[in-house]
Coordinates of N, CA and C in Angstrom, one line a residue:
M280 N -40.0 31.5 -6.9 CA -39.2 32.4 -7.6 C -38.0 32.8 -6.8
K281 N -38.2 33.1 -5.5 CA -37.1 33.6 -4.6 C -36.1 32.4 -4.4
A282 N -36.6 31.2 -4.3 CA -35.7 30.1 -4.1 C -34.8 29.9 -5.3
Y283 N -35.3 30.1 -6.5 CA -34.6 30.0 -7.7 C -33.4 31.0 -7.8
K284 N -33.8 32.3 -7.4 CA -32.8 33.3 -7.4 C -31.7 33.1 -6.4
T285 N -32.1 32.6 -5.2 CA -31.1 32.3 -4.2 C -30.2 31.2 -4.6
Q286 N -30.7 30.2 -5.3 CA -29.9 29.1 -5.8 C -28.9 29.6 -6.8
E287 N -29.4 30.5 -7.7 CA -28.5 31.1 -8.7 C -27.4 31.9 -8.1
I288 N -27.7 32.7 -7.1 CA -26.7 33.5 -6.4 C -25.7 32.6 -5.7
D289 N -26.2 31.5 -5.1 CA -25.3 30.6 -4.4 C -24.3 29.9 -5.4
E290 N -24.8 29.6 -6.6 CA -23.9 28.9 -7.6 C -22.9 29.9 -8.0
E291 N -23.3 31.2 -8.2 CA -22.3 32.2 -8.7 C -21.3 32.5 -7.6
S292 N -21.7 32.6 -6.4 CA -20.7 32.8 -5.3 C -19.8 31.6 -5.1
E293 N -20.3 30.4 -5.3 CA -19.5 29.2 -5.2 C -18.4 29.2 -6.3
K294 N -18.8 29.6 -7.5 CA -17.8 29.6 -8.6 C -16.8 30.7 -8.3
T295 N -17.2 31.8 -7.8 CA -16.2 32.9 -7.4 C -15.2 32.4 -6.3
V296 N -15.8 31.8 -5.3 CA -14.9 31.3 -4.2 C -14.0 30.2 -4.7
R297 N -14.4 29.3 -5.6 CA -13.6 28.2 -6.1 C -12.5 28.9 -7.0
K298 N -12.8 29.9 -7.8 CA -11.8 30.5 -8.6 C -10.7 31.2 -7.8
E299 N -11.1 31.9 -6.8 CA -10.1 32.6 -5.9 C -9.3 31.6 -5.1
L300 N -9.9 30.5 -4.6 CA -9.2 29.5 -3.9 C -8.2 28.8 -4.8
K301 N -8.6 28.5 -6.0 CA -7.7 27.9 -6.9 C -6.5 28.8 -7.2
Q302 N -6.7 30.0 -7.4 CA -5.6 31.0 -7.6 C -4.7 31.1 -6.4
W303 N -5.3 31.1 -5.3 CA -4.5 31.3 -4.0 C -3.6 30.0 -3.8
I304 N -4.2 28.9 -4.0 CA -3.4 27.6 -3.8 C -2.3 27.5 -4.8
L305 N -2.5 27.8 -6.1 CA -1.5 27.7 -7.1 C -0.4 28.7 -7.0
E306 N -0.7 29.9 -6.4 CA 0.3 30.9 -6.2 C 1.2 30.6 -5.0
D307 N 0.7 29.8 -4.0 CA 1.5 29.5 -2.8 C 2.1 28.1 -3.0
E308 N 3.4 28.1 -3.5 CA 4.1 26.9 -3.7 C 4.6 26.2 -2.4
N309 N 4.5 27.0 -1.3 CA 4.8 26.4 0.0 C 4.0 25.2 0.3
I310 N 2.8 25.2 -0.1 CA 1.9 24.1 0.1 C 2.5 22.8 -0.4
F311 N 3.0 22.9 -1.7 CA 3.5 21.7 -2.3 C 4.8 21.2 -1.6
S312 N 5.7 22.2 -1.2 CA 6.9 21.8 -0.6 C 6.6 21.2 0.8
R313 N 5.6 21.7 1.5 CA 5.2 21.1 2.8 C 4.7 19.7 2.6
L314 N 3.9 19.5 1.6 CA 3.4 18.2 1.4 C 4.5 17.2 1.0
K315 N 5.4 17.7 0.2 CA 6.6 16.9 -0.1 C 7.4 16.4 1.1
K316 N 7.6 17.3 2.1 CA 8.3 17.0 3.3 C 7.5 15.9 4.1
L317 N 6.2 16.1 4.1 CA 5.3 15.1 4.9 C 5.4 13.7 4.2
I318 N 5.4 13.7 2.9 CA 5.5 12.4 2.2 C 6.9 11.7 2.5
L319 N 7.9 12.5 2.7 CA 9.2 11.9 2.9 C 9.5 11.5 4.3
L320 N 8.5 11.7 5.2 CA 8.7 11.3 6.6 C 8.9 9.8 6.7
R321 N 9.7 9.4 7.6 CA 10.0 8.0 7.9 C 9.4 7.6 9.2
E322 N 8.2 7.9 9.4 CA 7.6 7.5 10.7 C 6.9 6.2 10.6
R323 N 6.6 5.5 11.7 CA 5.9 4.3 11.7 C 4.4 4.6 11.3
D324 N 3.9 5.7 11.8 CA 2.5 6.1 11.5 C 2.5 6.6 10.0
R325 N 2.0 5.8 9.2 CA 1.9 6.2 7.7 C 0.7 7.0 7.4
S326 N -0.1 7.3 8.3 CA -1.3 8.1 8.0 C -1.0 9.5 7.5
T327 N 0.1 10.1 8.0 CA 0.5 11.4 7.5 C 0.8 11.4 6.0
R328 N 1.6 10.4 5.6 CA 1.9 10.3 4.2 C 0.6 10.0 3.4
E329 N -0.2 9.1 3.9 CA -1.4 8.7 3.2 C -2.3 10.0 3.0
N330 N -2.5 10.8 4.0 CA -3.3 12.0 3.9 C -2.7 13.0 3.0
S331 N -1.3 13.1 3.0 CA -0.7 14.1 2.1 C -0.9 13.7 0.7
I332 N -0.9 12.4 0.4 CA -1.1 11.9 -1.0 C -2.6 12.2 -1.4
K333 N -3.5 12.0 -0.4 CA -4.9 12.3 -0.7 C -5.1 13.8 -1.1
I334 N -4.4 14.7 -0.3 CA -4.5 16.1 -0.6 C -3.9 16.4 -2.0
L335 N -2.8 15.8 -2.4 CA -2.2 16.0 -3.7 C -3.2 15.5 -4.8
K336 N -3.8 14.4 -4.5 CA -4.8 13.9 -5.5 C -6.0 14.9 -5.7
K337 N -6.4 15.5 -4.6 CA -7.5 16.5 -4.7 C -7.0 17.7 -5.4
L338 N -5.8 18.1 -5.2 CA -5.2 19.3 -5.9 C -5.1 19.0 -7.4
I339 N -4.8 17.8 -7.7 CA -4.7 17.4 -9.2 C -6.1 17.6 -9.8
R340 N -7.1 17.1 -9.1 CA -8.5 17.2 -9.6 C -8.9 18.7 -9.6
F341 N -8.3 19.5 -8.8 CA -8.7 20.9 -8.7 C -8.2 21.7 -9.8
S342 N -6.9 21.4 -10.3 CA -6.3 22.3 -11.3 C -5.3 21.5 -12.1
K343 N -5.2 21.8 -13.4 CA -4.2 21.1 -14.3 C -2.8 21.5 -14.0
K344 N -2.6 22.8 -13.5 CA -1.3 23.3 -13.2 C -0.6 22.5 -12.1
T345 N -1.4 21.8 -11.3 CA -0.8 21.0 -10.2 C 0.1 19.9 -10.7
C346 N -0.3 19.3 -11.8 CA 0.6 18.2 -12.4 C 1.9 18.8 -12.8
D347 N 1.9 20.0 -13.4 CA 3.2 20.6 -13.8 C 4.1 20.9 -12.6
I348 N 3.5 21.4 -11.5 CA 4.2 21.7 -10.3 C 4.8 20.4 -9.7
L349 N 4.0 19.4 -9.7 CA 4.4 18.1 -9.1 C 5.6 17.5 -9.9
L350 N 5.5 17.7 -11.2 CA 6.6 17.2 -12.1 C 7.9 18.0 -11.8
A351 N 7.8 19.3 -11.6 CA 8.9 20.1 -11.3 C 9.6 19.8 -10.0
M352 N 8.7 19.3 -9.1 CA 9.2 19.0 -7.7 C 9.7 17.5 -7.6
K353 N 9.6 16.8 -8.7 CA 9.9 15.4 -8.8 C 9.1 14.5 -7.9
M354 N 7.9 14.9 -7.7 CA 7.0 14.1 -6.8 C 6.7 12.7 -7.4
D355 N 6.7 12.6 -8.7 CA 6.4 11.3 -9.3 C 7.4 10.2 -8.8
V356 N 8.7 10.6 -8.6 CA 9.7 9.7 -8.1 C 9.3 9.2 -6.7
F357 N 8.9 10.1 -5.8 CA 8.5 9.8 -4.4 C 7.3 8.9 -4.4
I358 N 6.3 9.2 -5.2 CA 5.1 8.4 -5.3 C 5.5 6.9 -5.7
C359 N 6.4 6.8 -6.7 CA 6.8 5.5 -7.1 C 7.6 4.8 -6.1
F360 N 8.4 5.5 -5.3 CA 9.1 4.9 -4.2 C 8.2 4.3 -3.2
I361 N 7.1 5.0 -2.9 CA 6.1 4.5 -1.9 C 5.4 3.2 -2.5
L362 N 5.1 3.2 -3.8 CA 4.5 2.1 -4.4 C 5.3 0.9 -4.5
E363 N 6.6 1.0 -4.6 CA 7.5 -0.1 -4.8 C 8.0 -0.7 -3.5
R364 N 7.6 -0.1 -2.4 CA 8.0 -0.6 -1.1 C 7.3 -1.9 -0.8
E365 N 8.0 -2.8 0.0 CA 7.3 -4.0 0.4 C 6.2 -3.7 1.4
Y366 N 5.1 -4.4 1.3 CA 4.0 -4.1 2.2 C 3.6 -5.4 3.0
K367 N 3.8 -5.3 4.3 CA 3.4 -6.4 5.1 C 2.3 -5.9 6.2
H368 N 2.1 -4.6 6.2 CA 1.2 -4.0 7.1 C 0.0 -3.4 6.4
T369 N -1.1 -3.5 7.0 CA -2.3 -3.0 6.3 C -2.3 -1.5 6.0
Q370 N -1.5 -0.7 6.9 CA -1.4 0.7 6.6 C -0.7 1.0 5.3
V371 N 0.3 0.1 5.0 CA 1.1 0.3 3.7 C 0.1 0.0 2.6
V372 N -0.8 -0.9 2.7 CA -1.7 -1.1 1.6 C -2.6 0.1 1.4
K373 N -3.0 0.8 2.4 CA -3.8 2.0 2.3 C -3.0 3.1 1.6
E374 N -1.7 3.2 2.0 CA -0.9 4.2 1.4 C -0.7 3.9 -0.1
R375 N -0.5 2.7 -0.4 CA -0.3 2.3 -1.9 C -1.6 2.6 -2.6
L376 N -2.7 2.3 -2.0 CA -4.0 2.6 -2.7 C -4.2 4.1 -3.0
Q377 N -3.8 4.9 -2.1 CA -3.9 6.4 -2.3 C -2.9 6.8 -3.4
C378 N -1.8 6.1 -3.5 CA -0.9 6.4 -4.6 C -1.5 6.0 -6.0
F379 N -2.1 4.9 -6.0 CA -2.8 4.4 -7.3 C -3.9 5.4 -7.6
K380 N -4.7 5.9 -6.6 CA -5.7 6.8 -6.9 C -5.2 8.1 -7.4
L381 N -4.0 8.6 -6.9 CA -3.4 9.8 -7.4 C -3.0 9.6 -8.8
I382 N -2.4 8.4 -9.2 CA -2.0 8.1 -10.5 C -3.2 8.2 -11.5
M383 N -4.3 7.6 -11.0 CA -5.5 7.6 -11.9 C -6.1 9.0 -12.0
A384 N -6.0 9.8 -11.0 CA -6.5 11.2 -11.1 C -5.6 12.0 -12.1
W385 N -4.3 11.7 -12.0 CA -3.3 12.4 -12.9 C -3.6 12.0 -14.4
L386 N -3.9 10.7 -14.6 CA -4.1 10.2 -15.9 C -5.4 10.8 -16.5
E387 N -6.4 10.9 -15.6 CA -7.7 11.5 -16.1 C -7.6 13.0 -16.3
R388 N -6.9 13.7 -15.5 CA -6.9 15.1 -15.5 C -5.9 15.7 -16.6
Q389 N -4.7 15.1 -16.7 CA -3.8 15.7 -17.7 C -2.9 14.5 -18.2
P390 N -3.4 13.7 -19.1 CA -2.6 12.6 -19.6 C -1.4 13.0 -20.4
S391 N -1.3 14.2 -20.9 CA -0.2 14.7 -21.7 C 1.1 14.8 -20.9
T392 N 0.9 15.0 -19.6 CA 2.1 15.1 -18.7 C 2.3 13.9 -17.8
F393 N 1.6 12.8 -18.1 CA 1.7 11.6 -17.3 C 3.1 11.1 -17.3
P394 N 3.7 10.9 -16.1 CA 5.1 10.5 -16.0 C 5.3 9.1 -16.5
Y395 N 6.4 8.8 -17.2 CA 6.7 7.5 -17.7 C 7.1 6.6 -16.6
I396 N 7.6 7.1 -15.5 CA 8.0 6.3 -14.3 C 6.7 5.7 -13.7
F397 N 5.6 6.3 -13.8 CA 4.4 5.7 -13.2 C 4.0 4.4 -14.0
G398 N 4.1 4.5 -15.3 CA 3.9 3.3 -16.1 C 4.9 2.2 -15.8
Q399 N 6.1 2.5 -15.7 CA 7.2 1.5 -15.4 C 6.9 0.9 -14.0
T400 N 6.5 1.7 -13.0 CA 6.2 1.1 -11.7 C 5.0 0.2 -11.7
I401 N 4.0 0.6 -12.4 CA 2.8 -0.2 -12.5 C 3.1 -1.5 -13.1
A402 N 3.9 -1.5 -14.2 CA 4.3 -2.7 -14.9 C 5.1 -3.6 -14.0
S403 N 6.0 -3.1 -13.3 CA 6.9 -3.9 -12.4 C 6.1 -4.5 -11.3
I404 N 5.1 -3.8 -10.8 CA 4.2 -4.3 -9.7 C 3.4 -5.5 -10.3
A405 N 2.9 -5.3 -11.5 CA 2.1 -6.3 -12.2 C 2.9 -7.6 -12.4
R406 N 4.2 -7.5 -12.7 CA 5.0 -8.6 -12.9 C 5.5 -9.4 -11.7
N407 N 5.4 -8.7 -10.5 CA 5.9 -9.3 -9.3 C 4.9 -10.2 -8.7
P408 N 5.2 -11.5 -8.5 CA 4.2 -12.4 -8.0 C 3.8 -12.1 -6.6
E409 N 4.6 -11.5 -5.8 CA 4.3 -11.2 -4.4 C 3.2 -10.1 -4.3
D410 N 3.1 -9.2 -5.3 CA 2.2 -8.1 -5.3 C 0.8 -8.5 -5.9
Q411 N 0.7 -9.7 -6.4 CA -0.6 -10.1 -7.1 C -1.5 -10.6 -6.0
Q412 N -1.9 -9.8 -5.1 CA -2.9 -10.2 -4.1 C -4.1 -9.3 -4.1

């Protein structure tokens, strides 16, 4: 009996924490601008961009408002820029994979705001013989 009540309390507290965390993240738009700056970095080490894209993907799964914020910041253009880059290094492949995962998360979470540019980019990649690997 006690274990059941403890589990019930844990679930309620987890829901409360999630709700407050979601509200805190969405109110602080500095998070999104900082991630945008990290994605725009031109370093050889691409893991920073890759991890920033992962965080954006998780934020999309976290809340539907994230998609609207990303559209307002024109992040769809930057994601497509990363996807259309030539890739000769394995790290670029990882970066592109994270971009595709972000696109899938966006499509699953809020298809009504799915950017047209994502569809165009995917179609151009599919038509390119070099990318069919």
